CSV table of C-alpha atoms in Angstrom, one decimal:
chain,number,residue,atom,x,y,z
A,376,UNK,CA,-25.6,-158.2,203.1
A,377,UNK,CA,-26.7,-156.1,200.0
A,378,UNK,CA,-30.2,-156.4,198.6
A,379,UNK,CA,-31.0,-155.3,195.1
A,380,UNK,CA,-34.4,-155.1,193.5
A,381,UNK,CA,-36.3,-153.8,190.6
A,382,UNK,CA,-39.8,-152.7,189.7
A,383,UNK,CA,-42.6,-155.2,189.8
A,384,UNK,CA,-44.8,-154.7,186.7
A,385,UNK,CA,-47.5,-157.0,185.2
A,386,UNK,CA,-46.4,-160.0,187.2
A,387,UNK,CA,-42.6,-159.7,186.4
A,388,UNK,CA,-39.6,-158.1,188.0
A,389,UNK,CA,-38.0,-155.3,185.9
A,390,UNK,CA,-34.3,-154.5,186.3
A,391,UNK,CA,-33.0,-151.1,185.7
A,392,UNK,CA,-29.9,-149.0,186.3
A,393,UNK,CA,-29.4,-148.8,190.1
A,394,UNK,CA,-29.5,-145.1,190.9
A,395,UNK,CA,-30.8,-145.3,194.5
A,396,UNK,CA,-28.3,-146.4,197.1
A,397,UNK,CA,-29.5,-147.1,200.6
A,398,UNK,CA,-27.1,-147.4,203.5
A,399,UNK,CA,-28.0,-148.6,207.0
A,400,UNK,CA,-28.7,-145.4,209.1
A,401,UNK,CA,-27.2,-147.3,212.1
A,402,UNK,CA,-24.0,-148.1,210.3
A,403,UNK,CA,-23.2,-146.3,207.1
A,404,UNK,CA,-20.6,-148.9,206.1
A,405,UNK,CA,-23.5,-151.3,205.6
A,406,UNK,CA,-24.8,-151.1,202.1
A,407,UNK,CA,-28.4,-152.3,202.3
A,408,UNK,CA,-29.4,-152.1,198.7
A,409,UNK,CA,-29.3,-150.5,195.3
A,410,UNK,CA,-32.4,-149.8,193.3
A,411,UNK,CA,-33.6,-148.4,190.0
A,412,UNK,CA,-35.9,-145.4,189.6
A,413,UNK,CA,-39.1,-145.6,187.4
A,414,UNK,CA,-39.5,-143.4,184.5
A,415,UNK,CA,-42.4,-142.5,182.2
A,416,UNK,CA,-42.2,-145.9,180.3
A,417,UNK,CA,-42.5,-147.9,183.5
A,418,UNK,CA,-45.4,-145.8,184.8
A,419,UNK,CA,-47.2,-146.3,181.5
A,420,UNK,CA,-46.7,-150.0,181.5
A,421,UNK,CA,-47.8,-150.4,185.1
A,422,UNK,CA,-51.0,-148.4,184.6
A,423,UNK,CA,-51.8,-150.2,181.3
A,424,UNK,CA,-51.3,-153.6,183.1
A,425,UNK,CA,-53.5,-152.6,186.0
A,426,UNK,CA,-56.3,-151.4,183.7
A,427,UNK,CA,-56.2,-154.7,181.8
A,428,UNK,CA,-56.4,-156.6,185.1
A,429,UNK,CA,-59.0,-154.4,186.8
A,430,UNK,CA,-62.3,-155.8,185.3
A,431,UNK,CA,-61.4,-159.4,186.0
A,432,UNK,CA,-60.1,-158.8,189.5
A,433,UNK,CA,-63.3,-156.8,190.4
A,434,UNK,CA,-65.4,-159.7,189.3
A,435,UNK,CA,-63.2,-162.3,191.1
A,436,UNK,CA,-65.2,-164.3,193.7
A,437,UNK,CA,-64.9,-162.9,197.2
A,438,UNK,CA,-63.6,-166.3,198.4
A,439,UNK,CA,-60.7,-166.2,196.0
A,440,UNK,CA,-59.8,-162.7,197.2
A,441,UNK,CA,-60.1,-163.8,200.8
A,442,UNK,CA,-57.9,-166.8,200.2
A,443,UNK,CA,-55.2,-164.7,198.6
A,444,UNK,CA,-55.1,-162.2,201.4
A,445,UNK,CA,-55.0,-165.0,204.0
A,446,UNK,CA,-52.0,-166.6,202.2
A,447,UNK,CA,-50.2,-163.2,202.1
A,448,UNK,CA,-50.8,-162.7,205.8
A,449,UNK,CA,-49.5,-166.2,206.6
A,450,UNK,CA,-46.4,-165.7,204.4
A,451,UNK,CA,-45.5,-162.5,206.1
A,452,UNK,CA,-45.8,-164.2,209.5
A,453,UNK,CA,-43.6,-167.1,208.3
A,454,UNK,CA,-40.9,-164.6,207.2
A,455,UNK,CA,-41.1,-162.3,210.2
A,456,UNK,CA,-37.5,-162.6,211.3
A,457,UNK,CA,-35.8,-161.7,208.0
A,458,UNK,CA,-38.4,-159.1,207.2
A,459,UNK,CA,-37.9,-157.4,210.6
A,460,UNK,CA,-34.1,-157.4,210.2
A,461,UNK,CA,-34.3,-155.9,206.8
A,462,UNK,CA,-36.7,-153.2,208.0
A,463,UNK,CA,-34.4,-152.3,210.9
A,464,UNK,CA,-31.3,-152.1,208.7
A,465,UNK,CA,-33.0,-150.0,206.1
A,466,UNK,CA,-35.2,-147.6,208.2
A,467,UNK,CA,-33.3,-147.6,211.5
A,468,UNK,CA,-36.0,-148.6,214.0
A,469,UNK,CA,-35.1,-151.0,216.8
A,470,UNK,CA,-35.7,-154.6,216.0
A,471,UNK,CA,-38.5,-155.1,218.5
A,472,UNK,CA,-40.4,-152.3,216.8
A,473,UNK,CA,-39.7,-153.7,213.4
A,474,UNK,CA,-41.1,-157.1,214.6
A,475,UNK,CA,-44.2,-155.4,215.8
A,476,UNK,CA,-44.6,-153.7,212.4
A,477,UNK,CA,-44.3,-156.9,210.5
A,478,UNK,CA,-46.7,-158.7,212.8
A,479,UNK,CA,-49.3,-155.9,212.4
A,480,UNK,CA,-49.0,-156.2,208.6
A,481,UNK,CA,-49.7,-159.9,208.8
A,482,UNK,CA,-52.7,-159.3,211.0
A,483,UNK,CA,-53.9,-156.6,208.6
A,484,UNK,CA,-53.9,-158.9,205.6
A,485,UNK,CA,-55.7,-161.6,207.5
A,486,UNK,CA,-58.3,-159.1,208.8
A,487,UNK,CA,-59.1,-157.9,205.3
A,488,UNK,CA,-59.2,-161.4,204.0
A,489,UNK,CA,-62.4,-161.6,206.1
A,490,UNK,CA,-63.6,-158.2,204.8
A,491,UNK,CA,-63.4,-159.6,201.3
A,492,UNK,CA,-66.2,-161.9,202.2
A,493,UNK,CA,-68.2,-159.3,204.2
A,494,UNK,CA,-68.8,-157.0,201.3
A,495,UNK,CA,-72.1,-155.4,202.3
A,496,UNK,CA,-74.9,-153.6,200.6
A,497,UNK,CA,-78.6,-153.1,201.6
A,498,UNK,CA,-82.1,-153.2,200.1
A,499,UNK,CA,-84.9,-150.7,200.7
A,500,UNK,CA,-88.4,-150.3,199.4
A,501,UNK,CA,-88.8,-147.3,197.1
A,502,UNK,CA,-91.1,-144.4,198.0
A,503,UNK,CA,-93.0,-145.5,194.8
A,504,UNK,CA,-95.1,-148.6,194.8
A,505,UNK,CA,-93.8,-151.7,193.0
A,506,UNK,CA,-90.2,-150.6,193.0
A,507,UNK,CA,-87.4,-151.9,195.1
A,508,UNK,CA,-84.0,-150.3,195.7
A,509,UNK,CA,-80.7,-152.2,196.0
A,510,UNK,CA,-77.5,-150.3,197.1
A,511,UNK,CA,-74.3,-152.2,196.4
A,512,UNK,CA,-70.6,-151.4,196.7
A,513,UNK,CA,-68.2,-151.9,193.7
A,514,UNK,CA,-64.5,-151.5,193.2
A,515,UNK,CA,-63.1,-148.1,192.3
A,516,UNK,CA,-60.6,-149.4,189.8
A,517,UNK,CA,-56.9,-148.6,189.7
A,518,UNK,CA,-55.5,-147.2,192.9
A,519,UNK,CA,-52.0,-145.6,193.4
A,520,UNK,CA,-50.6,-146.0,196.9
A,521,UNK,CA,-47.8,-143.5,197.8
A,522,UNK,CA,-46.3,-144.5,201.1
A,523,UNK,CA,-43.7,-143.1,203.5
A,524,UNK,CA,-40.5,-144.4,204.9
A,525,UNK,CA,-41.3,-144.4,208.7
A,526,UNK,CA,-43.6,-147.5,208.6
A,527,UNK,CA,-42.3,-149.0,205.3
A,528,UNK,CA,-44.0,-152.3,205.6
A,529,UNK,CA,-47.2,-151.8,207.6
A,530,UNK,CA,-48.4,-148.7,205.8
A,531,UNK,CA,-48.2,-150.3,202.4
A,532,UNK,CA,-49.9,-153.3,203.9
A,533,UNK,CA,-52.8,-151.3,205.4
A,534,UNK,CA,-53.4,-149.6,202.1
A,535,UNK,CA,-52.8,-152.7,199.8
A,536,UNK,CA,-54.9,-155.2,201.8
A,537,UNK,CA,-58.2,-153.3,201.7
A,538,UNK,CA,-57.7,-152.2,198.1
A,539,UNK,CA,-57.3,-155.8,197.0
A,540,UNK,CA,-60.1,-157.1,199.3
A,541,UNK,CA,-62.5,-154.7,197.7
A,542,UNK,CA,-61.6,-155.6,194.2
A,543,UNK,CA,-59.2,-152.9,193.1
A,544,UNK,CA,-55.8,-153.1,191.3
A,545,UNK,CA,-52.9,-151.5,193.1
A,546,UNK,CA,-49.8,-149.6,192.0
A,547,UNK,CA,-47.5,-149.1,195.0
A,548,UNK,CA,-44.9,-146.3,195.0
A,549,UNK,CA,-42.9,-146.5,198.2
A,550,UNK,CA,-40.4,-144.0,199.6
A,551,UNK,CA,-37.0,-144.1,197.9
A,552,UNK,CA,-35.5,-144.5,201.4
A,553,UNK,CA,-37.1,-147.9,201.9
A,554,UNK,CA,-37.2,-149.6,198.5
A,555,UNK,CA,-35.9,-152.9,199.8
A,556,UNK,CA,-38.6,-153.3,202.4
A,557,UNK,CA,-41.3,-152.5,199.9
A,558,UNK,CA,-39.8,-154.9,197.4
A,559,UNK,CA,-39.8,-157.6,200.1
A,560,UNK,CA,-43.6,-157.1,200.5
A,561,UNK,CA,-44.0,-157.2,196.7
A,562,UNK,CA,-42.1,-160.6,196.7
A,563,UNK,CA,-44.5,-162.0,199.2
A,564,UNK,CA,-47.5,-161.0,197.1
A,565,UNK,CA,-46.0,-162.5,194.1
A,566,UNK,CA,-45.2,-165.8,195.8
A,567,UNK,CA,-48.8,-165.9,197.3
A,568,UNK,CA,-50.2,-166.0,193.7
A,569,UNK,CA,-51.4,-162.5,193.1
A,570,UNK,CA,-52.7,-162.3,189.5
A,571,UNK,CA,-50.7,-160.4,186.9
A,572,UNK,CA,-51.5,-156.6,187.0
A,573,UNK,CA,-53.4,-156.8,190.2
A,574,UNK,CA,-50.5,-155.6,192.4
A,575,UNK,CA,-47.5,-153.6,191.0
A,576,UNK,CA,-44.7,-151.6,192.5
A,577,UNK,CA,-42.7,-148.8,191.0
A,578,UNK,CA,-39.5,-147.6,192.8
A,579,UNK,CA,-38.1,-144.1,192.6
A,580,UNK,CA,-38.2,-140.6,193.9
A,581,UNK,CA,-41.0,-138.1,193.6
A,582,UNK,CA,-41.2,-138.1,189.8
A,583,UNK,CA,-42.7,-141.6,189.7
A,584,UNK,CA,-45.3,-140.7,192.2
A,585,UNK,CA,-46.1,-137.5,190.4
A,586,UNK,CA,-46.6,-139.3,187.2
A,587,UNK,CA,-49.0,-141.7,188.8
A,588,UNK,CA,-51.0,-138.9,190.4
A,589,UNK,CA,-51.4,-137.1,187.1
A,590,UNK,CA,-52.2,-140.2,185.1
A,591,UNK,CA,-55.8,-140.4,183.8
A,592,UNK,CA,-55.6,-144.2,184.1
A,593,UNK,CA,-55.4,-144.0,187.9
A,594,UNK,CA,-58.8,-143.7,189.5
A,595,UNK,CA,-57.8,-143.0,193.1
A,596,UNK,CA,-54.7,-142.0,195.1
A,597,UNK,CA,-54.0,-142.9,198.7
A,598,UNK,CA,-51.1,-140.9,200.2
A,599,UNK,CA,-49.4,-140.7,203.5
A,600,UNK,CA,-46.8,-138.0,204.0
A,601,UNK,CA,-46.3,-134.3,204.5
A,602,UNK,CA,-48.8,-131.5,204.2
A,603,UNK,CA,-46.8,-129.8,201.5
A,604,UNK,CA,-46.6,-133.0,199.3
A,605,UNK,CA,-50.3,-133.7,200.0
A,606,UNK,CA,-51.3,-130.2,198.7
A,607,UNK,CA,-49.3,-130.8,195.5
A,608,UNK,CA,-51.0,-134.1,195.0
A,609,UNK,CA,-54.4,-132.6,195.5
A,610,UNK,CA,-53.7,-129.8,193.1
A,611,UNK,CA,-53.0,-132.4,190.3
A,612,UNK,CA,-55.3,-135.3,191.1
A,613,UNK,CA,-58.5,-133.5,192.2
A,614,UNK,CA,-59.1,-131.4,189.0
A,615,UNK,CA,-59.1,-134.6,186.9
A,616,UNK,CA,-61.6,-136.3,189.3
A,617,UNK,CA,-59.4,-138.8,191.0
A,618,UNK,CA,-60.5,-140.0,194.5
A,619,UNK,CA,-58.2,-138.8,197.2
A,620,UNK,CA,-57.3,-140.2,200.6
A,621,UNK,CA,-54.4,-138.4,202.5
A,622,UNK,CA,-52.9,-138.8,205.9
A,623,UNK,CA,-50.8,-135.7,206.4
A,624,UNK,CA,-49.2,-135.7,209.9
A,625,UNK,CA,-49.9,-134.3,213.3
A,626,UNK,CA,-48.9,-132.1,216.2
A,627,UNK,CA,-50.3,-134.3,218.9
A,628,UNK,CA,-51.0,-133.3,222.5
A,629,UNK,CA,-50.7,-135.5,225.6
A,630,UNK,CA,-52.6,-134.0,228.5
A,631,UNK,CA,-51.6,-135.0,232.1
A,632,UNK,CA,-53.9,-133.9,234.9
A,633,UNK,CA,-53.1,-133.7,238.6
A,634,UNK,CA,-55.0,-136.9,239.4
A,635,UNK,CA,-53.1,-139.0,236.8
A,636,UNK,CA,-51.0,-142.1,237.6
A,637,UNK,CA,-47.6,-140.4,237.1
A,638,UNK,CA,-45.6,-143.5,236.4
A,639,UNK,CA,-47.9,-144.5,233.6
A,640,UNK,CA,-48.2,-140.9,232.3
A,641,UNK,CA,-44.4,-140.5,232.2
A,642,UNK,CA,-44.0,-143.8,230.5
A,643,UNK,CA,-46.6,-142.9,227.9
A,644,UNK,CA,-44.9,-139.5,227.3
A,645,UNK,CA,-41.5,-141.1,226.7
A,646,UNK,CA,-42.9,-143.8,224.4
A,647,UNK,CA,-45.1,-141.4,222.5
A,648,UNK,CA,-42.4,-138.7,222.0
A,649,UNK,CA,-39.2,-140.6,221.5
A,650,UNK,CA,-39.8,-144.2,220.5
A,651,UNK,CA,-39.5,-144.7,216.7
A,652,UNK,CA,-37.1,-141.8,217.1
A,653,UNK,CA,-40.1,-139.6,217.1
A,654,UNK,CA,-40.6,-140.3,213.4
A,655,UNK,CA,-44.3,-141.1,213.4
A,656,UNK,CA,-47.3,-138.9,212.7
A,657,UNK,CA,-49.0,-139.8,216.0
A,658,UNK,CA,-45.9,-138.8,218.2
A,659,UNK,CA,-46.6,-136.9,221.4
A,660,UNK,CA,-44.8,-133.7,220.6
A,661,UNK,CA,-46.8,-131.4,223.0
A,662,UNK,CA,-47.0,-132.6,226.6
A,663,UNK,CA,-49.5,-130.5,228.5
A,664,UNK,CA,-49.3,-130.8,232.3
A,665,UNK,CA,-51.5,-129.4,235.0
A,666,UNK,CA,-49.7,-126.9,237.2
A,667,UNK,CA,-50.1,-128.9,240.5
A,668,UNK,CA,-47.9,-131.8,239.3
A,669,UNK,CA,-45.9,-130.0,236.6
A,670,UNK,CA,-42.6,-129.8,238.5
A,671,UNK,CA,-42.7,-133.4,239.7
A,672,UNK,CA,-43.8,-134.7,236.3
A,673,UNK,CA,-41.0,-132.8,234.5
A,674,UNK,CA,-38.3,-134.1,236.9
A,675,UNK,CA,-39.4,-137.7,236.3
A,676,UNK,CA,-39.7,-137.1,232.5
A,677,UNK,CA,-36.2,-135.6,232.3
A,678,UNK,CA,-34.8,-138.5,234.2
A,679,UNK,CA,-36.5,-141.1,232.0
A,680,UNK,CA,-35.5,-139.2,228.8
A,681,UNK,CA,-31.9,-139.0,229.9
A,682,UNK,CA,-31.8,-142.7,230.6
A,683,UNK,CA,-33.0,-143.7,227.0
A,684,UNK,CA,-30.4,-145.9,225.2
A,685,UNK,CA,-29.8,-144.5,221.7
A,686,UNK,CA,-28.0,-147.0,219.5
A,687,UNK,CA,-27.8,-149.4,216.6
A,688,UNK,CA,-31.2,-150.7,215.6
A,689,UNK,CA,-30.1,-154.3,215.8
A,690,UNK,CA,-28.6,-154.0,219.3
A,691,UNK,CA,-31.0,-155.5,221.8
A,692,UNK,CA,-30.1,-152.8,224.3
A,693,UNK,CA,-31.2,-150.0,222.0
A,694,UNK,CA,-34.5,-148.2,222.9
A,695,UNK,CA,-34.1,-145.5,220.2
A,696,UNK,CA,-32.5,-145.9,216.9
A,697,UNK,CA,-31.0,-143.4,214.5
A,698,UNK,CA,-32.7,-140.8,212.3
A,699,UNK,CA,-33.6,-142.3,208.9
A,700,UNK,CA,-31.0,-140.2,207.1
A,701,UNK,CA,-28.7,-137.2,207.4
A,702,UNK,CA,-31.2,-134.9,205.7
A,703,UNK,CA,-33.8,-135.7,208.3
A,704,UNK,CA,-31.3,-135.3,211.1
A,705,UNK,CA,-30.3,-131.9,209.8
A,706,UNK,CA,-34.0,-130.9,209.6
A,707,UNK,CA,-34.6,-131.9,213.2
A,708,UNK,CA,-31.4,-130.1,214.4
A,709,UNK,CA,-32.7,-126.9,212.8
A,710,UNK,CA,-35.9,-127.2,214.8
A,711,UNK,CA,-33.8,-127.9,218.0
A,712,UNK,CA,-31.8,-124.7,217.3
A,713,UNK,CA,-35.0,-122.8,216.9
A,714,UNK,CA,-36.3,-124.2,220.1
A,715,UNK,CA,-33.2,-123.1,222.0
A,716,UNK,CA,-33.9,-119.5,221.0
A,717,UNK,CA,-37.6,-119.7,222.0
A,718,UNK,CA,-37.9,-122.1,225.0
A,719,UNK,CA,-35.8,-123.8,227.7
A,720,UNK,CA,-33.9,-126.9,226.7
A,721,UNK,CA,-34.2,-129.3,229.6
A,722,UNK,CA,-32.3,-132.2,228.1
A,723,UNK,CA,-30.7,-133.5,224.9
A,724,UNK,CA,-30.6,-132.3,221.3
A,725,UNK,CA,-27.0,-133.3,220.7
A,726,UNK,CA,-25.5,-135.3,217.7
A,727,UNK,CA,-24.3,-138.6,219.2
A,728,UNK,CA,-21.3,-140.8,218.3
A,729,UNK,CA,-21.6,-144.5,218.6
A,730,UNK,CA,-19.2,-147.4,217.7
A,731,UNK,CA,-20.7,-147.4,214.2
A,732,UNK,CA,-21.1,-144.2,212.1
A,733,UNK,CA,-24.8,-143.4,211.8
A,734,UNK,CA,-27.5,-140.7,212.1
A,735,UNK,CA,-27.8,-140.7,215.9
A,736,UNK,CA,-29.5,-137.9,217.7
A,737,UNK,CA,-30.1,-137.4,221.4
A,738,UNK,CA,-33.8,-137.0,222.3
A,739,UNK,CA,-34.6,-133.3,223.1
A,740,UNK,CA,-37.0,-132.1,225.7
A,741,UNK,CA,-38.1,-128.4,226.0
A,742,UNK,CA,-39.9,-126.6,228.8
A,743,UNK,CA,-41.9,-123.4,228.8
A,744,UNK,CA,-44.0,-124.5,225.8
A,745,UNK,CA,-46.0,-121.9,224.0
A,746,UNK,CA,-48.0,-122.2,220.8
A,747,UNK,CA,-46.1,-119.1,219.3
A,748,UNK,CA,-43.0,-121.2,219.2
A,749,UNK,CA,-42.0,-122.8,215.9
A,750,UNK,CA,-41.3,-126.2,217.4
A,751,UNK,CA,-44.9,-126.3,218.7
A,752,UNK,CA,-46.6,-125.1,215.5
A,753,UNK,CA,-44.9,-127.3,212.9
A,754,UNK,CA,-44.4,-131.1,212.7
A,755,UNK,CA,-40.8,-131.8,213.6
A,756,UNK,CA,-40.9,-135.5,212.9
A,757,UNK,CA,-38.1,-136.4,215.2
A,758,UNK,CA,-37.3,-137.0,218.9
A,759,UNK,CA,-38.3,-133.6,220.1
A,760,UNK,CA,-41.1,-132.7,222.6
A,761,UNK,CA,-42.2,-129.7,224.6
A,762,UNK,CA,-43.8,-129.5,228.0
A,763,UNK,CA,-46.6,-126.9,228.6
A,764,UNK,CA,-47.8,-125.8,232.1
A,765,UNK,CA,-51.6,-125.2,232.3
A,766,UNK,CA,-53.9,-124.3,235.2
A,767,UNK,CA,-56.7,-126.8,234.6
A,768,UNK,CA,-58.5,-129.0,232.1
A,769,UNK,CA,-60.1,-126.1,230.3
A,770,UNK,CA,-56.8,-124.5,229.5
A,771,UNK,CA,-55.3,-127.9,228.6
A,772,UNK,CA,-58.0,-128.4,226.0
A,773,UNK,CA,-57.5,-124.8,224.7
A,774,UNK,CA,-53.8,-125.5,224.2
A,775,UNK,CA,-54.4,-128.9,222.8
A,776,UNK,CA,-56.8,-127.5,220.2
A,777,UNK,CA,-54.5,-124.5,219.2
A,778,UNK,CA,-53.2,-126.2,216.1
A,779,UNK,CA,-54.6,-126.8,212.6
A,780,UNK,CA,-53.6,-130.5,213.0
A,781,UNK,CA,-56.0,-133.0,214.4
A,782,UNK,CA,-54.7,-136.5,214.2
A,783,UNK,CA,-54.2,-138.0,217.7
A,784,UNK,CA,-54.5,-136.8,221.3
A,785,UNK,CA,-54.2,-138.3,224.7
A,786,UNK,CA,-55.2,-137.6,228.3
A,787,UNK,CA,-54.1,-139.1,231.6
A,788,UNK,CA,-56.6,-138.7,234.4
A,789,UNK,CA,-58.4,-140.8,237.0
A,790,UNK,CA,-61.6,-139.0,236.4
A,791,UNK,CA,-64.0,-140.5,233.9
A,792,UNK,CA,-65.9,-137.3,233.7
A,793,UNK,CA,-62.8,-135.3,232.7
A,794,UNK,CA,-61.8,-138.0,230.2
A,795,UNK,CA,-65.2,-137.9,228.6
A,796,UNK,CA,-65.1,-134.1,228.5
A,797,UNK,CA,-61.7,-134.2,226.7
A,798,UNK,CA,-62.9,-136.8,224.2
A,799,UNK,CA,-65.9,-134.6,223.4
A,800,UNK,CA,-64.1,-131.3,223.2
A,801,UNK,CA,-60.8,-132.2,221.5
A,802,UNK,CA,-60.7,-131.7,217.7
A,803,UNK,CA,-58.9,-134.8,216.5
A,804,UNK,CA,-59.7,-138.0,214.7
A,805,UNK,CA,-58.4,-140.2,217.5
A,806,UNK,CA,-58.3,-139.8,221.3
A,807,UNK,CA,-56.5,-142.0,223.7
A,808,UNK,CA,-57.4,-142.2,227.4
A,809,UNK,CA,-54.7,-143.3,229.8
A,810,UNK,CA,-52.7,-144.5,226.8
A,811,UNK,CA,-49.9,-143.1,224.6
A,812,UNK,CA,-50.9,-141.1,221.5
A,813,UNK,CA,-49.2,-143.6,219.4
A,814,UNK,CA,-50.5,-147.1,218.5
A,815,UNK,CA,-53.6,-148.1,216.7
A,816,UNK,CA,-55.6,-151.2,215.8
A,817,UNK,CA,-56.1,-152.5,212.3
A,818,UNK,CA,-59.9,-153.2,212.6
A,819,UNK,CA,-61.0,-149.6,213.4
A,820,UNK,CA,-60.7,-146.3,211.5
A,821,UNK,CA,-57.3,-144.5,211.5
A,822,UNK,CA,-57.0,-140.9,210.5
A,823,UNK,CA,-57.3,-137.3,211.5
A,824,UNK,CA,-59.1,-134.0,210.9
A,825,UNK,CA,-58.2,-130.6,209.8
A,826,UNK,CA,-54.6,-130.3,208.3
A,827,UNK,CA,-54.0,-133.9,209.3
A,828,UNK,CA,-56.1,-135.5,206.7
A,829,UNK,CA,-58.2,-135.3,203.6
A,830,UNK,CA,-60.8,-137.8,202.4
A,831,UNK,CA,-62.1,-141.0,204.0
A,832,UNK,CA,-60.3,-142.6,207.0
A,833,UNK,CA,-58.1,-145.7,206.6
A,834,UNK,CA,-58.4,-149.2,208.1
A,835,UNK,CA,-61.3,-151.2,209.5
A,836,UNK,CA,-64.8,-150.7,208.1
A,837,UNK,CA,-63.8,-147.2,207.1
A,838,UNK,CA,-61.6,-148.5,204.3
A,839,UNK,CA,-64.7,-149.4,202.3
A,840,UNK,CA,-65.6,-145.7,202.0
A,841,UNK,CA,-62.5,-145.0,199.9
A,842,UNK,CA,-61.8,-148.3,198.1
A,843,UNK,CA,-65.4,-148.8,197.0
A,844,UNK,CA,-68.1,-146.7,195.3
A,845,UNK,CA,-71.8,-147.2,195.7
A,846,UNK,CA,-74.3,-148.0,193.0
A,847,UNK,CA,-78.0,-147.6,193.6
A,848,UNK,CA,-80.3,-149.9,191.5
A,849,UNK,CA,-84.1,-149.3,191.2
A,850,UNK,CA,-86.0,-152.4,190.2
A,851,UNK,CA,-89.6,-152.4,189.1
A,852,UNK,CA,-91.9,-155.5,189.3
C-alpha cells in the first residue's frame, strides 16, 4: 500500500510535487510512499508560524501541556500495529524491533507529560541583606529537530516530547528516507490537538535542514546524524548564537573478560553488533576479548553469527533486516573490502539474495582487530564487527579508549571490582555492565563524549538543560 504525505505547517497539511520516492528495502517492488521536498517558501512559513505560536505556548499552563503529551502517548499506543508495520516497510528493521520503537515513543511522551508538571527552579538568599534570589527555567523558543532514518519514530519522539513539555515550538525535519514514518507521527500530534504552529514538519533532503539551521528565527537546533553533517551544522548555527545539541555516532567497545558468562556475552555481542542491521550509533563494533577465552569466545560468536536469519522485515523468522538503501549497502561493502585487506574475515560480508529483491547483506565478523585498521577507526553503520585479543583489563581499557568517539561501552565480567574500574576509566557517556552496548531508557540521560556529541545530553532530566534557559531574579524587600 502506498502512502503519500505533505508538509505540516501552521496546523495544516501542505501538498507539493512528489519528488521523493521511497521503496521498501525488503522488497523494492513495494512503493511505500511519495513525498514533496520543502523549499525556501515552506521554511519561511514554518518559522513564521512557530514564532507566532511561541509566546502563547511558553505561557500555556503546565497541566495543558501535560494533558497534550499524555494524549499523544496514548494515541501512539493505540496505533502501535499499523505504525510498526509502516516503520518496518519504510526503514527495514524487523517487525519486533519496530514494535519496540513505537512502544518506547509512547512511553517517552507519557514520561515527558509528567515533566511538563515538574518544571523546577529554586530560591536562595542573596549574599546581600534584604534580597532574595529566584532561579527559574523558561522555554528557549523555536527549536529545529533534524532526525535520522535509523530510528525514524523514536528519535523524533524523544526530541519533540521534551521540547513541547518545556514550552518550545518545534519544526521537525526528518530524514528523506523515512518521510512516511515521520508524517505518521505528525498526524498523531495533529489529532491529539496540538495548537497551530506549536509542532510542524518539513520533508525534504539536506537543503531544508540547512535552511532551518541558518535561519535567524530558529533559536536552537537538535541534530542526530554523522560527524561530518554535525560539523557543517555547527559552522552555520554557532556563529549566529543558536543553541546546539548533537549526537554524532560512535565506535563502541564491548569488553569480555575471562570470568564472564560466555553465553550471555556472546548473545550481547550478536545483538549489539548485528541487530538493527548494525545501523545504530550504539552498535558494538569493537569486541575486545581477554586472551584466555578468546578462541572459545570467537568460535561461539562465529557460530551464532552464521546462524542469524537475514530476511524480509515483516517475516516473523527474520532476525536481521536489509540495509536501509543501496547507497548505505555500497558504503558498508566498501568497509568490508577494506577490512579484507587489513584483517581476517571470519564470516560473512556477502550480498544476499532473497525471494524479494532488497538491500540484503550478510553480517560480517573480522578477527585480528587493530586500531590502525579503517574498519575500527571509522563508524561503519552496518552489520560489521571486529574482535580484538587483549592480555588483561588494562589493555582492554586502552584499546576501548583508543578512539575519538565516546558514546557507549560495555563490559562482561563476574568481578564487581573490574566492572567498577572499567566504568571509572572508560571515556564514554554511557557504560553497560553485563549488558549489550545498545538499549537505553527514556528517563535518564542519553549521549556521548568527544566526537560522539556536542552540547547537553538528551532524555530524562538532562533534556531540561537544552530545552530551557535559566533566568535569575533578584528581589529586594
